[in-house]
Amino acid sequence: MREHLLSARHAVLGTTNILILAVPDGWRVLDGPSQPEVDRWTQRGDLRWMSQGHAFYRLAWVAPDAPDLARAEVEVRLTATPSAPDVHDVRHRFTTVRRGLLPRREVPAAEVEIDCPFTGRRLRLELSPAMRGNRPTARPEDLQRLVNTMLEGLRCH
């Protein structure tokens, strides 16, 4: 398991942290199609944490014998909203979503929600397989492994 600090960088405003994400060995965290957008942040000590905004990332499971070839690829949509929870809480569930062009098909997905009273926010992560040739690039067991590792090492601040 490896930890990755997800953050948004701005030339004038500086760095705003989003989340410390744990991923299984062999998986890489890659930037998504757009930069993170931070609408609000919470200052705690000398660190800023995104309290409202969204970000997109990709997680790729790389083949050890071919480092440029991804065995599986998962898209992560991360949303932060202001919240006033009393306790740290983490919930997750496995579901399906409709993806792809015509015909659209049901693919496995997972959702993880984190309530963080320290930063006054709720984080929601939606994980779904990237599509290649109208086929999902990750299997349900890939998502299960990702979510289990995330839950073991997840830190919201």
GROMACS .gro file of C-alpha atoms in nm:
model
  157
    1MET     CA    1   0.000   0.000   0.000
    2ARG     CA    2   0.121   0.350  -0.086
    3GLU     CA    3  -0.018   0.686   0.019
    4HIS     CA    4  -0.068   0.975  -0.222
    5LEU     CA    5  -0.147   1.332  -0.120
    6LEU     CA    6  -0.405   1.467  -0.362
    7SER     CA    7  -0.388   1.845  -0.382
    8ALA     CA    8  -0.470   2.144  -0.600
    9ARG     CA    9  -0.193   2.387  -0.686
   10HIS     CA   10  -0.249   2.750  -0.778
   11ALA     CA   11   0.022   2.999  -0.875
   12VAL     CA   12  -0.123   3.278  -0.658
   13LEU     CA   13  -0.324   3.097  -0.389
   14GLY     CA   14  -0.074   2.818  -0.324
   15THR     CA   15  -0.150   2.455  -0.248
   16THR     CA   16  -0.479   2.324  -0.110
   17ASN     CA   17  -0.484   1.963   0.010
   18ILE     CA   18  -0.775   1.740  -0.084
   19LEU     CA   19  -0.716   1.394   0.063
   20ILE     CA   20  -0.448   1.140   0.149
   21LEU     CA   21  -0.538   0.841  -0.066
   22ALA     CA   22  -0.403   0.489  -0.012
   23VAL     CA   23  -0.370   0.267  -0.319
   24PRO     CA   24  -0.248  -0.093  -0.353
   25ASP     CA   25   0.108  -0.161  -0.463
   26GLY     CA   26   0.133  -0.166  -0.841
   27TRP     CA   27  -0.133   0.104  -0.888
   28ARG     CA   28  -0.048   0.459  -0.999
   29VAL     CA   29  -0.240   0.780  -0.934
   30LEU     CA   30  -0.268   0.985  -1.255
   31ASP     CA   31  -0.417   1.327  -1.321
   32GLY     CA   32  -0.765   1.335  -1.465
   33PRO     CA   33  -0.889   1.527  -1.768
   34SER     CA   34  -0.905   1.857  -1.577
   35GLN     CA   35  -0.735   2.027  -1.285
   36PRO     CA   36  -0.902   2.016  -0.940
   37GLU     CA   37  -1.138   2.306  -0.873
   38VAL     CA   38  -1.139   2.443  -0.518
   39ASP     CA   39  -1.439   2.665  -0.443
   40ARG     CA   40  -1.377   2.690  -0.065
   41TRP     CA   41  -1.114   2.573   0.176
   42THR     CA   42  -1.066   2.534   0.549
   43GLN     CA   43  -0.744   2.647   0.716
   44ARG     CA   44  -0.619   2.412   0.991
   45GLY     CA   45  -0.280   2.511   1.127
   46ASP     CA   46  -0.052   2.583   0.834
   47LEU     CA   47  -0.247   2.356   0.595
   48ARG     CA   48  -0.547   2.428   0.375
   49TRP     CA   49  -0.803   2.157   0.299
   50MET     CA   50  -1.062   2.172   0.022
   51SER     CA   51  -1.405   2.201   0.182
   52GLN     CA   52  -1.599   2.258  -0.139
   53GLY     CA   53  -1.500   2.166  -0.492
   54HIS     CA   54  -1.429   1.869  -0.715
   55ALA     CA   55  -1.144   1.678  -0.873
   56PHE     CA   56  -1.091   1.392  -1.117
   57TYR     CA   57  -0.813   1.135  -1.107
   58ARG     CA   58  -0.734   0.805  -1.272
   59LEU     CA   59  -0.591   0.501  -1.100
   60ALA     CA   60  -0.399   0.259  -1.322
   61TRP     CA   61  -0.282  -0.090  -1.233
   62VAL     CA   62   0.042  -0.125  -1.425
   63ALA     CA   63   0.168  -0.455  -1.560
   64PRO     CA   64   0.511  -0.520  -1.398
   65ASP     CA   65   0.654  -0.670  -1.716
   66ALA     CA   66   0.523  -0.383  -1.935
   67PRO     CA   67   0.527  -0.054  -1.737
   68ASP     CA   68   0.353   0.140  -2.015
   69LEU     CA   69   0.059  -0.103  -2.026
   70ALA     CA   70  -0.228  -0.063  -1.781
   71ARG     CA   71  -0.401  -0.386  -1.681
   72ALA     CA   72  -0.690  -0.194  -1.529
   73GLU     CA   73  -0.787   0.170  -1.515
   74VAL     CA   74  -1.036   0.329  -1.274
   75GLU     CA   75  -1.171   0.683  -1.287
   76VAL     CA   76  -1.216   0.865  -0.955
   77ARG     CA   77  -1.458   1.157  -0.926
   78LEU     CA   78  -1.406   1.336  -0.594
   79THR     CA   79  -1.650   1.594  -0.456
   80ALA     CA   80  -1.621   1.798  -0.136
   81THR     CA   81  -1.917   1.972   0.027
   82PRO     CA   82  -1.937   2.170   0.352
   83SER     CA   83  -2.077   1.962   0.636
   84ALA     CA   84  -2.094   1.976   1.013
   85PRO     CA   85  -2.054   1.613   1.123
   86ASP     CA   86  -1.997   1.529   1.490
   87VAL     CA   87  -1.766   1.233   1.432
   88HIS     CA   88  -1.534   1.095   1.168
   89ASP     CA   89  -1.732   0.845   0.965
   90VAL     CA   90  -1.663   0.643   0.650
   91ARG     CA   91  -1.926   0.463   0.444
   92HIS     CA   92  -1.887   0.265   0.126
   93ARG     CA   93  -2.100   0.065  -0.111
   94PHE     CA   94  -2.064  -0.123  -0.436
   95THR     CA   95  -2.308  -0.045  -0.713
   96THR     CA   96  -2.331  -0.018  -1.091
   97VAL     CA   97  -2.341   0.279  -1.328
   98ARG     CA   98  -2.430   0.310  -1.697
   99ARG     CA   99  -2.123   0.393  -1.906
  100GLY     CA  100  -2.005   0.402  -2.264
  101LEU     CA  101  -2.151   0.522  -2.588
  102LEU     CA  102  -2.435   0.347  -2.760
  103PRO     CA  103  -2.514   0.093  -2.639
  104ARG     CA  104  -2.470   0.204  -2.278
  105ARG     CA  105  -2.396  -0.079  -2.039
  106GLU     CA  106  -2.401  -0.142  -1.668
  107VAL     CA  107  -2.050  -0.154  -1.521
  108PRO     CA  108  -1.935  -0.209  -1.162
  109ALA     CA  109  -1.878   0.100  -0.948
  110ALA     CA  110  -1.805   0.195  -0.589
  111GLU     CA  111  -1.879   0.495  -0.369
  112VAL     CA  112  -1.691   0.603  -0.057
  113GLU     CA  113  -1.814   0.887   0.167
  114ILE     CA  114  -1.605   1.043   0.442
  115ASP     CA  115  -1.734   1.284   0.707
  116CYS     CA  116  -1.459   1.495   0.866
  117PRO     CA  117  -1.548   1.724   1.158
  118PHE     CA  118  -1.188   1.856   1.177
  119THR     CA  119  -1.215   2.016   0.833
  120GLY     CA  120  -1.596   2.058   0.831
  121ARG     CA  121  -1.656   1.867   0.510
  122ARG     CA  122  -1.795   1.556   0.347
  123LEU     CA  123  -1.586   1.392   0.076
  124ARG     CA  124  -1.746   1.164  -0.178
  125LEU     CA  125  -1.540   0.942  -0.406
  126GLU     CA  126  -1.706   0.770  -0.701
  127LEU     CA  127  -1.496   0.497  -0.862
  128SER     CA  128  -1.582   0.341  -1.197
  129PRO     CA  129  -1.382   0.157  -1.463
  130ALA     CA  130  -1.248   0.354  -1.757
  131MET     CA  131  -1.398   0.236  -2.084
  132ARG     CA  132  -1.189   0.108  -2.374
  133GLY     CA  133  -1.366  -0.009  -2.689
  134ASN     CA  134  -1.702   0.009  -2.504
  135ARG     CA  135  -1.567  -0.238  -2.247
  136PRO     CA  136  -1.476  -0.167  -1.884
  137THR     CA  137  -1.103  -0.189  -1.814
  138ALA     CA  138  -1.145  -0.297  -1.452
  139ARG     CA  139  -1.331  -0.592  -1.302
  140PRO     CA  140  -1.547  -0.588  -0.987
  141GLU     CA  141  -1.262  -0.757  -0.793
  142ASP     CA  142  -1.027  -0.472  -0.899
  143LEU     CA  143  -1.269  -0.219  -0.749
  144GLN     CA  144  -1.307  -0.431  -0.436
  145ARG     CA  145  -0.930  -0.443  -0.387
  146LEU     CA  146  -0.899  -0.067  -0.443
  147VAL     CA  147  -1.176   0.018  -0.197
  148ASN     CA  148  -1.044  -0.222   0.070
  149THR     CA  149  -0.698  -0.065   0.047
  150MET     CA  150  -0.843   0.286   0.052
  151LEU     CA  151  -1.041   0.208   0.366
  152GLU     CA  152  -0.729   0.069   0.538
  153GLY     CA  153  -0.513   0.376   0.474
  154LEU     CA  154  -0.755   0.660   0.405
  155ARG     CA  155  -0.683   0.989   0.583
  156CYS     CA  156  -0.906   1.290   0.536
  157HIS     CA  157  -0.654   1.531   0.696
   0.00000   0.00000   0.00000
